[in-house]
Coordinates of C-alpha atoms and ligand atoms in Angstrom, one line a residue:
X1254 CA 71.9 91.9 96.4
X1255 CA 70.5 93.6 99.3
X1256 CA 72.6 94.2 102.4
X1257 CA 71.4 92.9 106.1
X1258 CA 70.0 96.4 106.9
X1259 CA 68.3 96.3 103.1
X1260 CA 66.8 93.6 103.8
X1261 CA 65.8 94.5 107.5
X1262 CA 64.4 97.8 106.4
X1263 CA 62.4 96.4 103.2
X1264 CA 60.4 93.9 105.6
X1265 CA 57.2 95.0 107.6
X1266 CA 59.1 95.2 111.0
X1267 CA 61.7 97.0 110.1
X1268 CA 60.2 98.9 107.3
X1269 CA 57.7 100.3 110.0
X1270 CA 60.8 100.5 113.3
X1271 CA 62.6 102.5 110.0
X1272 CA 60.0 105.2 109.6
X1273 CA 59.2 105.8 113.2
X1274 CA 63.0 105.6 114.1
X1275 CA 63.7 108.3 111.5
X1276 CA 66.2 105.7 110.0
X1277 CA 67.0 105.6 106.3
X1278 CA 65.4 103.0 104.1
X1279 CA 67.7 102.1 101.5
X1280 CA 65.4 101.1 97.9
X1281 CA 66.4 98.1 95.9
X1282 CA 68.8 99.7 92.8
X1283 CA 67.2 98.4 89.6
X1284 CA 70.3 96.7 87.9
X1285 CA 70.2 95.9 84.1
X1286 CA 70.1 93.0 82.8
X1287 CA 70.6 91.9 79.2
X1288 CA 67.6 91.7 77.5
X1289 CA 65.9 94.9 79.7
X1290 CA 64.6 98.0 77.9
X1291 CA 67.9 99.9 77.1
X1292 CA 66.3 103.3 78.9
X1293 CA 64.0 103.6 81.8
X1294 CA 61.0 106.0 81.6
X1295 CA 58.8 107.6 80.7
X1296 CA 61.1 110.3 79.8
X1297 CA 59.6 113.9 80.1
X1298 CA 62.1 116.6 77.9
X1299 CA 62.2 120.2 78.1
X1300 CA 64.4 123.1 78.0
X1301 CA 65.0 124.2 74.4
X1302 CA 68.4 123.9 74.4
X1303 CA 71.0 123.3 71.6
X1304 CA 70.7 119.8 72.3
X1305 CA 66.9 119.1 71.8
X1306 CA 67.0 117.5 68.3
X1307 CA 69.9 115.2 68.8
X1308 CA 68.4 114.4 72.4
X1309 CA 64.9 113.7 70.8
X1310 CA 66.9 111.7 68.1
X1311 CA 68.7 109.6 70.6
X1312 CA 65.3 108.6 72.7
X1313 CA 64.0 107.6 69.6
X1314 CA 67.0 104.9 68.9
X1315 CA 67.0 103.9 72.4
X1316 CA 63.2 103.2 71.6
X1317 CA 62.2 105.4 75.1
X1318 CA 58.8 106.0 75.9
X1319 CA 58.5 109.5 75.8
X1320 CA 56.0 112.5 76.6
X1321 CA 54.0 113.4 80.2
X1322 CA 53.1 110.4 82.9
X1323 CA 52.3 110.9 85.7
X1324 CA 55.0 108.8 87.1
X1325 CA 57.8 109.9 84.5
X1326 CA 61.2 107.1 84.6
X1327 CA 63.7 110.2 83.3
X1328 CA 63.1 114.3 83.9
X1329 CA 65.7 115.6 80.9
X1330 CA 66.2 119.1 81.1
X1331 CA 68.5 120.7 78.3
X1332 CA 70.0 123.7 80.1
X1333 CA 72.7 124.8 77.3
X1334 CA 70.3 127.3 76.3
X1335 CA 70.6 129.0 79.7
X1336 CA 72.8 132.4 79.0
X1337 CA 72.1 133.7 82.5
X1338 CA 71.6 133.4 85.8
X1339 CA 68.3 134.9 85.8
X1340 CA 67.7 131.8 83.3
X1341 CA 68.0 129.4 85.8
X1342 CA 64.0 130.1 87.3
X1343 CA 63.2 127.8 83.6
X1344 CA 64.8 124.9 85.2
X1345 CA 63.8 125.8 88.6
X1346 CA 60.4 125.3 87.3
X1347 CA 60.6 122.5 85.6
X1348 CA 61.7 120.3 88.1
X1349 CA 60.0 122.4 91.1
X1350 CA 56.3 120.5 89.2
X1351 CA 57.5 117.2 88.9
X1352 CA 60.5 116.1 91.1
X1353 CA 58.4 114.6 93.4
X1354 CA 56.3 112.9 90.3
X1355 CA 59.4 110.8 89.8
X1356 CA 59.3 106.9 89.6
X1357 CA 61.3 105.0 92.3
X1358 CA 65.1 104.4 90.7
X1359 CA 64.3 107.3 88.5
X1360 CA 66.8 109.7 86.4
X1361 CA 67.3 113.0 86.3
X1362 CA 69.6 114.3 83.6
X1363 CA 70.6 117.7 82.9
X1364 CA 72.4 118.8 79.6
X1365 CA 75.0 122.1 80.1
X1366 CA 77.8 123.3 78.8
X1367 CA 81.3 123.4 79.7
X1368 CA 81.6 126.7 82.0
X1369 CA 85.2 127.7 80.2
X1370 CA 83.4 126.8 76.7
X1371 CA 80.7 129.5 77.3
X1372 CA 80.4 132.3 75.1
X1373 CA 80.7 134.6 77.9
X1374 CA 80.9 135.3 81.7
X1375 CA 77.2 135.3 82.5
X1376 CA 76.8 132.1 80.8
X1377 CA 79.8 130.5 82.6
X1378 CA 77.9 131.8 85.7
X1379 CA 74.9 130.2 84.8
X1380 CA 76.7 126.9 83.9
X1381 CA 78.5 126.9 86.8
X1382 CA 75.4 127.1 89.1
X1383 CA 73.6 124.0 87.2
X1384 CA 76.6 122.1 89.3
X1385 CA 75.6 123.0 92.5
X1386 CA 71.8 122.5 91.4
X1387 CA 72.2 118.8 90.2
X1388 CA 74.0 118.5 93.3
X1389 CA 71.8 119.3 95.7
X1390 CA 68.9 117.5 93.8
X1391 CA 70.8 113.5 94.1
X1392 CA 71.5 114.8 98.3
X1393 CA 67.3 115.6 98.0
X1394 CA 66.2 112.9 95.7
X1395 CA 64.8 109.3 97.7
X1396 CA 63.7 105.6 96.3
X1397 CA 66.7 105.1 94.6
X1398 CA 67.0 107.6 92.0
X1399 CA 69.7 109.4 90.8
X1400 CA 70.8 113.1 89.2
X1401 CA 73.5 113.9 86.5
X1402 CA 75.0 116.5 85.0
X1403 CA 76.4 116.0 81.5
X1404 CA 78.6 119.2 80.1
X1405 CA 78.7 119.2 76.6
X1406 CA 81.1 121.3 74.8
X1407 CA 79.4 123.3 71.7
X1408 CA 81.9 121.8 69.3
X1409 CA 80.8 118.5 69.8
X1410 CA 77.6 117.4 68.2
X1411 CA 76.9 113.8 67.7
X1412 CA 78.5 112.7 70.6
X1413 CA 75.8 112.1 73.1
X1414 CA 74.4 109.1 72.2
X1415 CA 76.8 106.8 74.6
X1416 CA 76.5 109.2 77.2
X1417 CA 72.5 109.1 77.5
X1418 CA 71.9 106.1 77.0
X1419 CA 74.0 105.6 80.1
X1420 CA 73.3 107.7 82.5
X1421 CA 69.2 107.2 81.4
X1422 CA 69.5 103.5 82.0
X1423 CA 69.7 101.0 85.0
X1424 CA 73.5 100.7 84.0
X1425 CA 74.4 103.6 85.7
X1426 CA 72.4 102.9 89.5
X1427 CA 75.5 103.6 91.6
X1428 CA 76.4 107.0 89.7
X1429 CA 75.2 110.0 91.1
X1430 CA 75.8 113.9 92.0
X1431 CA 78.5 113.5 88.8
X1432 CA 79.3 115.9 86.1
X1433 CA 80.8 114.5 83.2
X1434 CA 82.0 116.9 80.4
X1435 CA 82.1 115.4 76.6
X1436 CA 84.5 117.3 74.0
X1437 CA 86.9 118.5 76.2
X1438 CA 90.1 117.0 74.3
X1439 CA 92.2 119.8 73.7
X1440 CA 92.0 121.1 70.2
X1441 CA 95.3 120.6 69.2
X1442 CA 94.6 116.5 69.7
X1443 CA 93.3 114.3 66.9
X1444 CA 89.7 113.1 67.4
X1445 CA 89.4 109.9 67.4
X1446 CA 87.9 108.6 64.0
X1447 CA 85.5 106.0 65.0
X1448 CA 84.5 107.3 68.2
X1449 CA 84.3 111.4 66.7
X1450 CA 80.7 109.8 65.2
X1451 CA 77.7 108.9 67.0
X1452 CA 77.6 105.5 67.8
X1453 CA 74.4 104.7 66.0
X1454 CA 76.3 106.1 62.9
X1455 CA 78.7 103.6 63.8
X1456 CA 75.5 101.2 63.3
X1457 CA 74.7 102.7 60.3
X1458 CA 78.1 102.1 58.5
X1459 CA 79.4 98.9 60.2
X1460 CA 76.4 96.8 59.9
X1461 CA 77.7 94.2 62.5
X1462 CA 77.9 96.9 65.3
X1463 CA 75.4 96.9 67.8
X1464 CA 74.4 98.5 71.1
X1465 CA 73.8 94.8 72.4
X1466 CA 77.6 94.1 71.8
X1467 CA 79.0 97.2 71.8
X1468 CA 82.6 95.8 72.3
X1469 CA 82.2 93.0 69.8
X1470 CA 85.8 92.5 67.6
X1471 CA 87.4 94.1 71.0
X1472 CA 90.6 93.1 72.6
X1473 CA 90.7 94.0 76.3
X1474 CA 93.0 92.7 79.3
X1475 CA 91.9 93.2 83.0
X1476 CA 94.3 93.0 86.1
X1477 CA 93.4 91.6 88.8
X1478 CA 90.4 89.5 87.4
X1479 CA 90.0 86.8 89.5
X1480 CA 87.9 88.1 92.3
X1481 CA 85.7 91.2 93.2
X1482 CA 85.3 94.3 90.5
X1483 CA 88.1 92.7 88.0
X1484 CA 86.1 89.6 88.0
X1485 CA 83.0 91.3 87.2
X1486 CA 85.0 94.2 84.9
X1487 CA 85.6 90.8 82.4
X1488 CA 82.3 89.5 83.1
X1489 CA 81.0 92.6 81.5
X1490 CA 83.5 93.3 78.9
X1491 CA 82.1 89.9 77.5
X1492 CA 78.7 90.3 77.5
X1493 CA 79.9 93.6 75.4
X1494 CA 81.2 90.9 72.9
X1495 CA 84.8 91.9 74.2
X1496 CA 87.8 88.7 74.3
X1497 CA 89.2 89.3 77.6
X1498 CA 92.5 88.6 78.7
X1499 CA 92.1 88.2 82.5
X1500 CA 95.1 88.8 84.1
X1501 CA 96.0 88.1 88.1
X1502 CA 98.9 86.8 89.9
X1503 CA 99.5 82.8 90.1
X1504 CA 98.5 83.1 94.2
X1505 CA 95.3 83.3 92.1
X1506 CA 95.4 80.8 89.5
X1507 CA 92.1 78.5 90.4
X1508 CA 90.2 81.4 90.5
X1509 CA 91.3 83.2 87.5
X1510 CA 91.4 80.1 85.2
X1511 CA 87.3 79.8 86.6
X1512 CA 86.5 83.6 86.0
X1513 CA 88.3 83.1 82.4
X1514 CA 87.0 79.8 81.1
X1515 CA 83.1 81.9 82.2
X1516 CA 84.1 84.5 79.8
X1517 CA 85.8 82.3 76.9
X1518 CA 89.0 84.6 77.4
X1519 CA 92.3 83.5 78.4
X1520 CA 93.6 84.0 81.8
X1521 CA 97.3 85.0 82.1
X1522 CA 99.2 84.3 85.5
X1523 CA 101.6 87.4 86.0
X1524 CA 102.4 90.0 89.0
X1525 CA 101.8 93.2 87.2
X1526 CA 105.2 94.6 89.8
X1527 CA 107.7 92.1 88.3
X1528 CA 110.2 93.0 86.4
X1529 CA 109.2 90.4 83.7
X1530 CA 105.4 92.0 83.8
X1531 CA 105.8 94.6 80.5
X1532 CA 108.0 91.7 77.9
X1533 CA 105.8 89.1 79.4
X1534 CA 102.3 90.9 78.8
X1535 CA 104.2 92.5 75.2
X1536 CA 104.7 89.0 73.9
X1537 CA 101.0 87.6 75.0
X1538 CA 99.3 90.5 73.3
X1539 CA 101.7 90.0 70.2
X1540 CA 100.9 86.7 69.4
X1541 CA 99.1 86.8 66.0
X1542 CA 95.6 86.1 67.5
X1543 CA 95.3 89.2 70.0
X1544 CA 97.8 91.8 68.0
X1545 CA 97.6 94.7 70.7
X1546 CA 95.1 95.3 72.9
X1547 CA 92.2 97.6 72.5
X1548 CA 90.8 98.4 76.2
X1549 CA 93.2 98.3 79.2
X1550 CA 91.7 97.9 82.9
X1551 CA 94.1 98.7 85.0
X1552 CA 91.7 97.4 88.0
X1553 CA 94.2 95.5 90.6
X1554 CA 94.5 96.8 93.5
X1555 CA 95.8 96.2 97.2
X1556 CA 95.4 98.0 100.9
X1557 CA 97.6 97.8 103.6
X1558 CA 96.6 100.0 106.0
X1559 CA 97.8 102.0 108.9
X1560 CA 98.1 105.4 110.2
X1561 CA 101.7 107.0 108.9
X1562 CA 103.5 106.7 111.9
X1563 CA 102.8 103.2 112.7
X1564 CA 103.2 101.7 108.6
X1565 CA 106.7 100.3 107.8
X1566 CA 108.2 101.2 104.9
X1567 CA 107.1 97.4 102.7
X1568 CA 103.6 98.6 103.6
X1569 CA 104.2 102.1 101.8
X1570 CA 106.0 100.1 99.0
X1571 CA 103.7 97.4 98.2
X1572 CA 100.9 99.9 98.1
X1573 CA 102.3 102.2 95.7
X1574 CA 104.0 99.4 93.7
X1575 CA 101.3 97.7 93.0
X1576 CA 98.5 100.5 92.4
X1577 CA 100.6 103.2 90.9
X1578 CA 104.2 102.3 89.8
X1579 CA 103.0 99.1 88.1
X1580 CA 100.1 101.1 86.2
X1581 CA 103.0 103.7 85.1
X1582 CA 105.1 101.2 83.6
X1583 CA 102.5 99.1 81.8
X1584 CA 100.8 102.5 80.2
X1585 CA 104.6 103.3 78.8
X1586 CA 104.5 100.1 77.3
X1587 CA 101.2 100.5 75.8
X1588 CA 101.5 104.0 74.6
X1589 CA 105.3 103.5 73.5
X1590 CA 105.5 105.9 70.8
X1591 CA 108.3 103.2 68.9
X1592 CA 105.9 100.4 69.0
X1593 CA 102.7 100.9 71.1
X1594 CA 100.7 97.7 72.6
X1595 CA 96.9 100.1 72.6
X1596 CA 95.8 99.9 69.4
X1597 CA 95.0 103.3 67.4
X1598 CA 91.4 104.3 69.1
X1599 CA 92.3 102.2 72.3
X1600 CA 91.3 102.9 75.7
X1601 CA 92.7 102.4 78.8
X1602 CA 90.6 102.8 82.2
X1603 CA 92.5 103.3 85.5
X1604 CA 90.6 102.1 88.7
X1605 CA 91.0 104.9 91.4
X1606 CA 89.2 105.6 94.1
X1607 CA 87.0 108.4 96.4
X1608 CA 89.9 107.9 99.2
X1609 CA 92.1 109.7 96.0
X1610 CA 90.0 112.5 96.2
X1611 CA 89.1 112.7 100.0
X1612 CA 91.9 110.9 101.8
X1613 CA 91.4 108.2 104.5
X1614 CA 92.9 107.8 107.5
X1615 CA 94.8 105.0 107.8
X1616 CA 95.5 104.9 103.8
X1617 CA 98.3 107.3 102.9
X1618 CA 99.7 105.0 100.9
X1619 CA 96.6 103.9 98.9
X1620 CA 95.5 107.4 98.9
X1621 CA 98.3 108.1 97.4
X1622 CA 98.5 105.9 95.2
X1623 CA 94.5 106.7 93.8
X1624 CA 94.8 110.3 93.9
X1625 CA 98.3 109.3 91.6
X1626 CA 95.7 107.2 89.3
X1627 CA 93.6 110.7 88.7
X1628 CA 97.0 113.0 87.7
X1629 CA 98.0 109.8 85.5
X1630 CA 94.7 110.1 83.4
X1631 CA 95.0 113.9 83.4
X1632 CA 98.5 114.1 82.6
X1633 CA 98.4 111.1 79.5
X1634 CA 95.0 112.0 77.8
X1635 CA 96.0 114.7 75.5
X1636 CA 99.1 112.2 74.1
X1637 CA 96.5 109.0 73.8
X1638 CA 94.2 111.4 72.1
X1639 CA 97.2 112.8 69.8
X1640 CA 99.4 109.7 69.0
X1641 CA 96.0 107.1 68.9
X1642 CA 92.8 109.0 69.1
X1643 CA 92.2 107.1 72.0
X1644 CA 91.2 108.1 75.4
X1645 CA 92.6 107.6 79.2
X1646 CA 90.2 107.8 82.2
X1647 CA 89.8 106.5 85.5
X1648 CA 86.8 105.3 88.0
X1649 CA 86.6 106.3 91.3
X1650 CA 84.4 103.4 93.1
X1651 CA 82.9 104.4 96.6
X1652 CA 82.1 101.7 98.8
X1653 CA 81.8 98.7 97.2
X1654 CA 80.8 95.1 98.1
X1655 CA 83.8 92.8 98.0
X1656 CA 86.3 91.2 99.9
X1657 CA 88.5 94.4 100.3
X1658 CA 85.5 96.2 102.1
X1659 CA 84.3 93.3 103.7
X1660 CA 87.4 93.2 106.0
X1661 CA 87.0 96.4 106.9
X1662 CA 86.1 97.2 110.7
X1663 CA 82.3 96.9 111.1
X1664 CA 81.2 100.2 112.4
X1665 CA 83.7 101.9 109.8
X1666 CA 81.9 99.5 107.5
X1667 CA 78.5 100.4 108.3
X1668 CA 79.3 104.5 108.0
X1669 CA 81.0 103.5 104.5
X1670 CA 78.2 101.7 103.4
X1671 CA 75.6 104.6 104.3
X1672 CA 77.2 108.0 103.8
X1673 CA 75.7 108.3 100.6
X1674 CA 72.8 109.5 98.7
X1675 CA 71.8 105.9 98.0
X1676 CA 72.2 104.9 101.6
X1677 CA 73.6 101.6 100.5
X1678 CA 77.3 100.2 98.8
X1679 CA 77.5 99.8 95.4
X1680 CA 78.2 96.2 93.3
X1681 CA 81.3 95.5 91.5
X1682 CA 78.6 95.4 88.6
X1683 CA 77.8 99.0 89.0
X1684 CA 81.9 99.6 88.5
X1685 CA 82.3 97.4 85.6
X1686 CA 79.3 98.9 83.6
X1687 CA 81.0 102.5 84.1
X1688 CA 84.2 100.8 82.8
X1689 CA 82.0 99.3 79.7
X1690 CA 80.8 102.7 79.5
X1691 CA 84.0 104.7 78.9
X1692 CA 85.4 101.6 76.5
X1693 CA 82.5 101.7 74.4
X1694 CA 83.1 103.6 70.9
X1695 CA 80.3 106.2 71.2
X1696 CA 82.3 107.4 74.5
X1697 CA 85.6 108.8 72.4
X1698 CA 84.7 112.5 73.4
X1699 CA 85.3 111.4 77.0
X1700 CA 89.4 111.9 78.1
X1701 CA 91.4 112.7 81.2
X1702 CA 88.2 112.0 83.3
X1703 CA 87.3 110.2 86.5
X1704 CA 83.9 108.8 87.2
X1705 CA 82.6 108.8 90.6
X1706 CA 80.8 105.5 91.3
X1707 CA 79.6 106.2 94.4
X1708 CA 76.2 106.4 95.1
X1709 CA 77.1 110.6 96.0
X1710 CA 79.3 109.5 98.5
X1711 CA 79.9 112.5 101.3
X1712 CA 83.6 111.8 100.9
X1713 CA 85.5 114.0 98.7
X1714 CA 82.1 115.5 97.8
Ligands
NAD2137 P1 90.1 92.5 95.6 O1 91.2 92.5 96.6 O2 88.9 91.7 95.8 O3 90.7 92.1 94.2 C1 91.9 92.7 93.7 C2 92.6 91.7 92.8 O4 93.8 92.3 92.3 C3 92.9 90.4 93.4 O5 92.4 89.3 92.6 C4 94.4 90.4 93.5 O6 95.0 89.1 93.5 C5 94.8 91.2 92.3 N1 96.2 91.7 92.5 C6 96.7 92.3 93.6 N2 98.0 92.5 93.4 C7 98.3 92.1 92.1 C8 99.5 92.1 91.3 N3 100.6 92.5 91.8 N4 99.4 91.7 90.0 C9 98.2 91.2 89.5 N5 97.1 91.2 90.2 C10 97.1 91.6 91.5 O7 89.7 94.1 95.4 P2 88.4 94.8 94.8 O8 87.6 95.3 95.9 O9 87.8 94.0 93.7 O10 89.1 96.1 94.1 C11 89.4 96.2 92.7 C12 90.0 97.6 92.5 O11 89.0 98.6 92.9 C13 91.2 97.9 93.3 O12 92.1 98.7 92.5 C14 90.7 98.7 94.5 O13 91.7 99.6 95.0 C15 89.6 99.5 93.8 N6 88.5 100.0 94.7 C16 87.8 99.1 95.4 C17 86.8 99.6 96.2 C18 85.9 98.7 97.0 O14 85.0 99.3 97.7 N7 86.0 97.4 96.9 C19 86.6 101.0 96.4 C20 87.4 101.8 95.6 C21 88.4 101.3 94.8

């Protein structure tokens, strides 16, 4: 899956004209793949924060290989016991001995805590400052690693487990420079009951749950699944032991039929602007055999771009009809407080975008339309906590290898494809395993967010 300049770079000729040009030499993302240890490492701990025991217990589950290498796979730092700045030297020391130790794809992962759920302003100060740190360290870090920051709020114990096992495994290559907070529902919002546990007590009381197929029993429908990221968003719902209902419109049919019969879902024909789009879908995931839906991917998606003054007005409209208005009306529907479609601990994931945070010329209207995605998942996730216990967040992909990048121009292209800390585009994989991610029961504490899957992209940083 290696690009032309990968590939270029990775040989003796152009691994050699690299170094002496100064050029960057994008590494070869390890990828997981069923069957793969569920964590890389070694994984080296320290820190002493709140977090150690329920950190130590989670490595053990995961089976990690823990302790000191000299090549660790993982550098885990729990800063929540960090009260001050002054504090921050312990960290500072930590990684200042081994960063460079670090195995090529390698994790770093650094537990805080919310800066507004400190217990006072030094510690938010302190907090705050781990941002900037973890950072800096995915901009520094080479070979293919990657640096995260996960906030964890104090009133949320046991909720981890998804989390980690995440960000400390090959499923999360393309994620970097992110911090993502856990247990920031509101308070007044009901926590979700199966998700409120740890996912291996989920194990431990439904005896046909299982990391391998966390998703097993799961309804979930993808738009746009015939091609690209929905395609692979199914594909990976599935091997989570999810039925998908792959959804595209009838342009698409061949293809979705294909991309359905490989996932032993059903594929549905429909144009997610029609009118008919909310009774049609209502009645499909009526019928006695699906009941509702558990997981929503709202994941198609459509360009047309030009700068402002030279895009007519269908160009505006298709955009926002298709990526925004389309993803209002079907979340009504599946949060209609009468007769809901999203089953109680549903999810739904919107699929937004880094041009929603950092704007693109040429793309006011799809700009618009992503940014819209990011206020939507803000705006619902207390109501899909407090009428379902479920959760509502987005993914914001960077660039990504498909058909939708592949026609952009080729120098734009290239810059796209580099102006990162991973110096290459991401795979729809890398999308759909943050989209697993988020569905998966253990990730219930997660609401109202949106995951950057970018490789660190410089836009919108
Ligand atoms: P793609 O063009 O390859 O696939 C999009 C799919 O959506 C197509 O199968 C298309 O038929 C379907 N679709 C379009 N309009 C539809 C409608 N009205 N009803 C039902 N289905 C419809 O695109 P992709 O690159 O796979 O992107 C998927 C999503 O990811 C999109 O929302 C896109 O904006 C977003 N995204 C992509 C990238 C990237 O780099 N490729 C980056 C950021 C965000």
């Amino acid at each position: 899956m290696a690009d032309r300049y990968q590939k270029f770079t990775s040989g003796a000729v152009g691994g050699f004209a690299a170094r002496r040009l100064g050029l960057p030499r994008p590494e070869l993302l390890r990828r997981f793949r069923p069957g793969d240890r569920a964590l890389v490492g070694p994984v080296l701990t320290a820190g002493g924060g709140r977090l150690g025991k329920e950190l130590a217990a989670v490595l053990e589950a995961a089976g990690a290989e823990t302790g000191p290498a000299a090549s660790p796979g993982a550098l885990v730092f729990d800063a929540t016991g960090l009260t001050e700045s002054a504090e921050l030297a312990r960290m500072y020391g930590f990684f200042h001995d081994r960063i460079r130790t670090l195995a090529p794809c390698g994790r770093v992962l650094i537990l805080g805590t919310p800066p507004d759920r400190t217990g006072s302003a030094r510690e938010a100060v302190a907090q705050k400052a781990i941002e900037g740190f973890v950072r800096s360290v995915g901009k520094e870090l080479r070979r293919g690693a990657t640096a995260n920051l996960l906030q964890v709020a104090p009133d949320a114990p046991g909720a981890i487990e998804s989390a980690v096992r995440f960000l400390l495994s090959a499923r999360s290559a393309y994620v970097s420079g992110q911090v993502l907070a856990l247990g920031t529902v509101p308070a007044h919002s009901a926590e979700p009951a199966a998700s409120a546990a740890a996912a291996s007590s989920l194990a431990s009381t439904d005896p046909t749950w299982s990391w391998e197929k966390p998703l097993a029993g799961r309804k979930a429908v993808v738009t746009g699944a015939a091609r690209g990221i929905g395609a692979v968003i199914a594909r990976t719902l599935a091997r989570d032991g999810a039925f998908v209902l792959c959804v595209d419109v009838p342009g698409q049919a061949a293809a979705l039929t294909d991309v359905a019969a490989a996932v032993r879902g059903e594929a549905m024909e429909l144009d997610i602007t029609s009118a008919t789009a909310v009774p049609a879908l209502g009645a499909r995931l009526r019928r006695e055999d699906l009941g509702g839906v558990d997981l929503f991917v709202h994941n198609a998606g459509v360009t047309r771009d030009k700068t402002l003054g030279r895009m007519d007005r269908t160009q505006w409209d298709t955009v926002l009809d298709v990526n925004l208005r389309a993803v209002e009306t079907l979340t009504a529907a599946l949060l209609d407080p009468a007769d809901p479609l999203l089953r109680p601990g549903g999810r739904i994931v919107c699929t937004s975008s880094i041009n929603g945070i950092a704007g693109a010329a040429g793309q006011t209207n799809y700009a618009a339309s992503k940014a819209g995605l990011i206020g939507l998942v803000q705006a619902l996730a207390p109501r899909v906590a407090d009428q379902l216990g479920g959760t509502v967040n987005a993914v914001a992909p960077g660039f990504i290898e498909t058909r939708m990048t592949a026609a952009v121009p080729l120098f734009v292209r290239e810059a796209g494809r580099r102006m990162n800390s991973l110096r290459q585009g991401g795979q729809p994989i890398d999308v759909a395993e943050a989209v697993a991610f988020l569905a998966a029961p253990g990730s219930g504490r997660i609401n109202g967010q949106t995951l950057r899957v970018c490789g660190q992209s410089l836009l919108g940083a």
